[in-house]
Short mmCIF file of C-alpha atoms in Angstrom, two decimals:
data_model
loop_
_atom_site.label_atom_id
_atom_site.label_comp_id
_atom_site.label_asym_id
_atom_site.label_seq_id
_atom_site.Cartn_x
_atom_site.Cartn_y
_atom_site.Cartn_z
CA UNK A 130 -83.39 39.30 -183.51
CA UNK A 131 -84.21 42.60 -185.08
CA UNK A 132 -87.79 44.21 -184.29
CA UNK A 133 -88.48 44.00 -187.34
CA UNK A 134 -88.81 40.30 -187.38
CA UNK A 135 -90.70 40.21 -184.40
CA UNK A 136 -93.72 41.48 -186.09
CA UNK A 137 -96.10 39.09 -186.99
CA UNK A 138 -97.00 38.73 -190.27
CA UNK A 139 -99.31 36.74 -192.39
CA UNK A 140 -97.72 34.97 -195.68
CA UNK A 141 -98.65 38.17 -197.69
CA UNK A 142 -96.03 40.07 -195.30
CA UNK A 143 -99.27 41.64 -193.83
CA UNK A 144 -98.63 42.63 -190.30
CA UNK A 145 -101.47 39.88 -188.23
CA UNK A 146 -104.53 41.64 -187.21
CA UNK A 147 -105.79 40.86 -183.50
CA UNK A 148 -107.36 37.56 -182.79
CA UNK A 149 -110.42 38.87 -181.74
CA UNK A 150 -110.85 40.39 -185.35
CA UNK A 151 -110.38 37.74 -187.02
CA UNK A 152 -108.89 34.29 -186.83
CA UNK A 153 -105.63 33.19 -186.72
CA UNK A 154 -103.57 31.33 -189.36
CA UNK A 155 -101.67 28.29 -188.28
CA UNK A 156 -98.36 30.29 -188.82
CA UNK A 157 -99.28 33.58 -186.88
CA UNK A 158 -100.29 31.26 -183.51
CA UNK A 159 -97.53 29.51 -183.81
CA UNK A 160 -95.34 32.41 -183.77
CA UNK A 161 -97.55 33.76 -181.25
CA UNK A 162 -97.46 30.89 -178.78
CA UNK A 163 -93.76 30.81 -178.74
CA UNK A 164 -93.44 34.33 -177.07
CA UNK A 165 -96.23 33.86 -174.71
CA UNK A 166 -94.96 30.66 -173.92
CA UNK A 167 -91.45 32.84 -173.01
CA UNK A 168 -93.53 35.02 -171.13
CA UNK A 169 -95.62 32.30 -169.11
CA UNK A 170 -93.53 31.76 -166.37
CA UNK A 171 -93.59 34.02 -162.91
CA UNK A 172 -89.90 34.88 -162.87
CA UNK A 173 -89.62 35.74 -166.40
CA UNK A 174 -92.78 37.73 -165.71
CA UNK A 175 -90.85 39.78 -162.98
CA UNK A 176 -87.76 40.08 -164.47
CA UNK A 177 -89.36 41.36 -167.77
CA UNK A 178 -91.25 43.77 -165.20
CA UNK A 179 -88.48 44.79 -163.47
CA UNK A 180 -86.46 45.71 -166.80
CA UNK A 181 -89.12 47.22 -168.36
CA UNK A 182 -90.28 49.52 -165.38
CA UNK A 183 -87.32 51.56 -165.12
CA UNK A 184 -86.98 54.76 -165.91
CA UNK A 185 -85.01 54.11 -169.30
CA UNK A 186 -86.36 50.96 -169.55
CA UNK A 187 -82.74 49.27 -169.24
CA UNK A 188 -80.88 47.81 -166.33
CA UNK A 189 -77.81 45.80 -165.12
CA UNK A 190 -78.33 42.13 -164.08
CA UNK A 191 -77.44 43.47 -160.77
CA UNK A 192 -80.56 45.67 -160.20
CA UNK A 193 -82.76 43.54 -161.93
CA UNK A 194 -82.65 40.32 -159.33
CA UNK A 195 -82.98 42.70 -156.27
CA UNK A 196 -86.02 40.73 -154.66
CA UNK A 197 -85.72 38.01 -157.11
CA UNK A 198 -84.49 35.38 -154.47
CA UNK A 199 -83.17 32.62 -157.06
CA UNK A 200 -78.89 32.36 -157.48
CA UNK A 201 -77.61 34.05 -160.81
CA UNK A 202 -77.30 31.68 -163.05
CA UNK A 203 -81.48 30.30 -163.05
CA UNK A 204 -81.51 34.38 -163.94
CA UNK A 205 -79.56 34.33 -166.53
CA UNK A 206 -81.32 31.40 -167.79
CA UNK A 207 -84.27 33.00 -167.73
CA UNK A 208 -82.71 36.45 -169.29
CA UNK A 209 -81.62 34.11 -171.94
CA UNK A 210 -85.39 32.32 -172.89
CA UNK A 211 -86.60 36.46 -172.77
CA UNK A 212 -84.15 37.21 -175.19
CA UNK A 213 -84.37 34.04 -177.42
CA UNK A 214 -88.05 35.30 -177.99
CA UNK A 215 -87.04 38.40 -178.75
CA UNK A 216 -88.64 40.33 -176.10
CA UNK A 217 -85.14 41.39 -174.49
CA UNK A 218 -81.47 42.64 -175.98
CA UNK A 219 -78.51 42.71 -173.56
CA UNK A 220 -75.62 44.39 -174.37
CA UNK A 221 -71.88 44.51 -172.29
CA UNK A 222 -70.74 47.45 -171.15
CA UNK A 223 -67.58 46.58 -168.95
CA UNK A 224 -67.97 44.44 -166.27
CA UNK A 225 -71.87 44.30 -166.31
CA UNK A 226 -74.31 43.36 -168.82
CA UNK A 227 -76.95 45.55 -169.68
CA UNK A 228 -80.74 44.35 -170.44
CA UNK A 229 -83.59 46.12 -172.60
CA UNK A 230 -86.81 45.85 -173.47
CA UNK A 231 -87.22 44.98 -177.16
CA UNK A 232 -88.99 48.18 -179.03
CA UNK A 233 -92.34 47.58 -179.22
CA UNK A 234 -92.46 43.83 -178.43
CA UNK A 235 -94.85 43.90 -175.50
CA UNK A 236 -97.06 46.05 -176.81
CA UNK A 237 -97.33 43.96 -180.33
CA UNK A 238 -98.21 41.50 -177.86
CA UNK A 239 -100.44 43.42 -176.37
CA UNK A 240 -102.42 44.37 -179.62
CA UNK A 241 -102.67 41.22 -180.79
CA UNK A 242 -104.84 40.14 -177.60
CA UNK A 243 -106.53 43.06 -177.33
CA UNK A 244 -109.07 45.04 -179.60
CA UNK A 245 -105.81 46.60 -182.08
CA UNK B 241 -115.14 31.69 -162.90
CA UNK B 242 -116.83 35.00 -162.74
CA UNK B 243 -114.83 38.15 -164.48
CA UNK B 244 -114.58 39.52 -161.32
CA UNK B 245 -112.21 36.66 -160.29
CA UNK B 246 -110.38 37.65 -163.56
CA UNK B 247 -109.28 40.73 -162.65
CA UNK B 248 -105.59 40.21 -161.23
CA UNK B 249 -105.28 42.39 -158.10
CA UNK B 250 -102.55 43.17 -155.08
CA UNK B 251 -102.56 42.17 -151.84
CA UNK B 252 -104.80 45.32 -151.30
CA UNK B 253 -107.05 44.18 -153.62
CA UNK B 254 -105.76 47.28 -156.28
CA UNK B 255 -106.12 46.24 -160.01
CA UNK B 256 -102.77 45.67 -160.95
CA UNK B 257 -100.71 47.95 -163.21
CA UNK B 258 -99.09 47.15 -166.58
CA UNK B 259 -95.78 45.58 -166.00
CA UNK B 260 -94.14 48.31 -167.74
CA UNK B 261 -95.13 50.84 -164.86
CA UNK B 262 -94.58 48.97 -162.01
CA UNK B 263 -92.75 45.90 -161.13
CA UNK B 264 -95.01 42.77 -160.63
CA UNK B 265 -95.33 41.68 -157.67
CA UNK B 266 -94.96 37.72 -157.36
CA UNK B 267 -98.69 37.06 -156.66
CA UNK B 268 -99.36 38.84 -159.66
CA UNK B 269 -96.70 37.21 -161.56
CA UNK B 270 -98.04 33.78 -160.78
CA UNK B 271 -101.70 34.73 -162.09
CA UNK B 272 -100.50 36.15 -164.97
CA UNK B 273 -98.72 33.47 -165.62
CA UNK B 274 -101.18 31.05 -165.41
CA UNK B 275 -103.37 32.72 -168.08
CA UNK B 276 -100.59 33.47 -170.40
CA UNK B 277 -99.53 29.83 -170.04
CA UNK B 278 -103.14 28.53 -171.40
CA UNK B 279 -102.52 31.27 -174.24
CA UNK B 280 -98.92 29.71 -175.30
CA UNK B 281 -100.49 26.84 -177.16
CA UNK B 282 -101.07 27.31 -181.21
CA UNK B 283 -103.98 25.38 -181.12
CA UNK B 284 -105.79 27.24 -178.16
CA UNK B 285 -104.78 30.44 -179.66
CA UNK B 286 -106.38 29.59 -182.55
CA UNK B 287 -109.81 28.29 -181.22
CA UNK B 288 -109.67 30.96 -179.18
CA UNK B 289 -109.27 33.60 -181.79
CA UNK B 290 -112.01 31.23 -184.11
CA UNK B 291 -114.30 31.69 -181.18
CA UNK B 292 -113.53 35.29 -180.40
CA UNK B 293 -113.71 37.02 -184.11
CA UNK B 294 -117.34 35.27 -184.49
CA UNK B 295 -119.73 38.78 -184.49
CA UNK B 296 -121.39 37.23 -181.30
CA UNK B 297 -117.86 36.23 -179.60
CA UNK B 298 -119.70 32.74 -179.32
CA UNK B 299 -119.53 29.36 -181.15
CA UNK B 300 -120.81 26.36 -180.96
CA UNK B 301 -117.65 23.54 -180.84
CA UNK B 302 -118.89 22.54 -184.14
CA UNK B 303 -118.11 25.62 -186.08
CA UNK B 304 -115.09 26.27 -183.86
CA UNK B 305 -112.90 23.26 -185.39
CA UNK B 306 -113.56 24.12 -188.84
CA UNK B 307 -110.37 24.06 -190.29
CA UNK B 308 -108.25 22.97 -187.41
CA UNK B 309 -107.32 18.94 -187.90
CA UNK B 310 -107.49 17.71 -185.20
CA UNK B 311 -109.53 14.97 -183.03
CA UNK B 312 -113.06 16.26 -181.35
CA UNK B 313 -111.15 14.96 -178.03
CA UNK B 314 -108.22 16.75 -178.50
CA UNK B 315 -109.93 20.18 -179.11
CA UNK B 316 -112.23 19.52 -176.28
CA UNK B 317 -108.99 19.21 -174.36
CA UNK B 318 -107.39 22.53 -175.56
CA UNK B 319 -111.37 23.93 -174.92
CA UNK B 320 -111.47 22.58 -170.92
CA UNK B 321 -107.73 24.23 -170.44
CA UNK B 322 -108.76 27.51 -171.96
CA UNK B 323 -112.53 28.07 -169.60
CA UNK B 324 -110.05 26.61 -166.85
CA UNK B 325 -107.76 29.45 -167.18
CA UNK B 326 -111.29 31.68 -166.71
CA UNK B 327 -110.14 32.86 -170.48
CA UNK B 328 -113.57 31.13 -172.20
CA UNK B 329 -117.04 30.04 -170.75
CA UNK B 330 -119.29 27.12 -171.86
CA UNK B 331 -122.93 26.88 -172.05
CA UNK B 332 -124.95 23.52 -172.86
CA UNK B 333 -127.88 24.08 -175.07
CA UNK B 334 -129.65 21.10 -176.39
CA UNK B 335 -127.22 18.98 -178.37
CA UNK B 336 -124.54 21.26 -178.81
CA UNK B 337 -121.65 23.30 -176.24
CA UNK B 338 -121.82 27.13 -177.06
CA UNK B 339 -118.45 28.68 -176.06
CA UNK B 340 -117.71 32.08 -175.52
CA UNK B 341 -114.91 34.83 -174.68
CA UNK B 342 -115.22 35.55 -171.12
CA UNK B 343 -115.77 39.80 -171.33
CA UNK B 344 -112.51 41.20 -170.47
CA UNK B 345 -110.32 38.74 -170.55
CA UNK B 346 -108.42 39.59 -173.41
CA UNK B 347 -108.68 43.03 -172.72
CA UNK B 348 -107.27 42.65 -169.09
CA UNK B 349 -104.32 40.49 -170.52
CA UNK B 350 -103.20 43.15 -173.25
CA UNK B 351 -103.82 45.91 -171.05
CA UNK B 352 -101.36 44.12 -168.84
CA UNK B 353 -98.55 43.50 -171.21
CA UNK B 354 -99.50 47.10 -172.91
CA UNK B 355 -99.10 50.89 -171.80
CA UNK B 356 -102.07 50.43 -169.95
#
């Protein structure tokens, strides 16, 4: 998914203005809901974290489960549902795969619940 | 729920930082989750968001489900998951349930996903 279609828009293409300013359309919360809903869950939550407070903001599978006490694959299962929203990329680089934080995703997130 | 339960803190009882600074810790993780979970719903993100761009950040259930088809039950339902989740507060007064944004909430949330 490119970060450009994780913006949500309205059906004029307009980019959605914060719920507190004004209310939803049927189409923006849906869209909506389906990233929180990625994000609603405690691991995801702390893997997300863990990725996204790095220094570049990128890291190996490997670093990211340190202190995550759950086997490798419920990670990567939960990697996967992060990415499927759009919120993560991964990318191989030899032997390891490499996770990101989508551009901007969390804090389009974070504008849309707060005050914009 | 007061606000002051709101506020997700560390086991020292610090506010906690944005996930992007810090890694969560799995207390906060769990609370986090648990609001974002009540979020991740289109309809409650849309009463929400009907209730919240009012000018008073308050509606009475009547004007809330303009527009959204669905039962009085049902939105009742959505209502009762969002004040559990300490995201909305309800006040009776005379015939009618007043609902409004609990201060903060929204704020803390994006301020949470955000820079901070």
């Amino acid at each position: 998914m490119s970060n450009q279609e994780l913006l949500l828009t309205d059906v004029s293409g307009c980019t959605v203005a914060p719920l507190v300013r004004e209310p939803l359309s049927a189409d923006a919360a849906t869209e909506l809901a389906a990233k929180l809903k990625a994000l609603s869950d405690p691991v995801r939550l702390r893997l997300l974290s863990a990725i996204a407070s790095t220094a570049t903001q990128e890291a190996c599978v490997c670093d990211i489960s340190a202190g995550i006490e759950l086997s490798q694959p419920t990670i990567s299962h939960h990697l996967k549902v992060l990415r499927q929203a759009g919120l993560i990329d991964s990318e191989r680089r030899g032997t390891w795969v490499y996770y990101r934080v989508v551009p901007d995703a969390l804090q389009q997130l974070s504008r849309l619940l707060g005050n914009g």
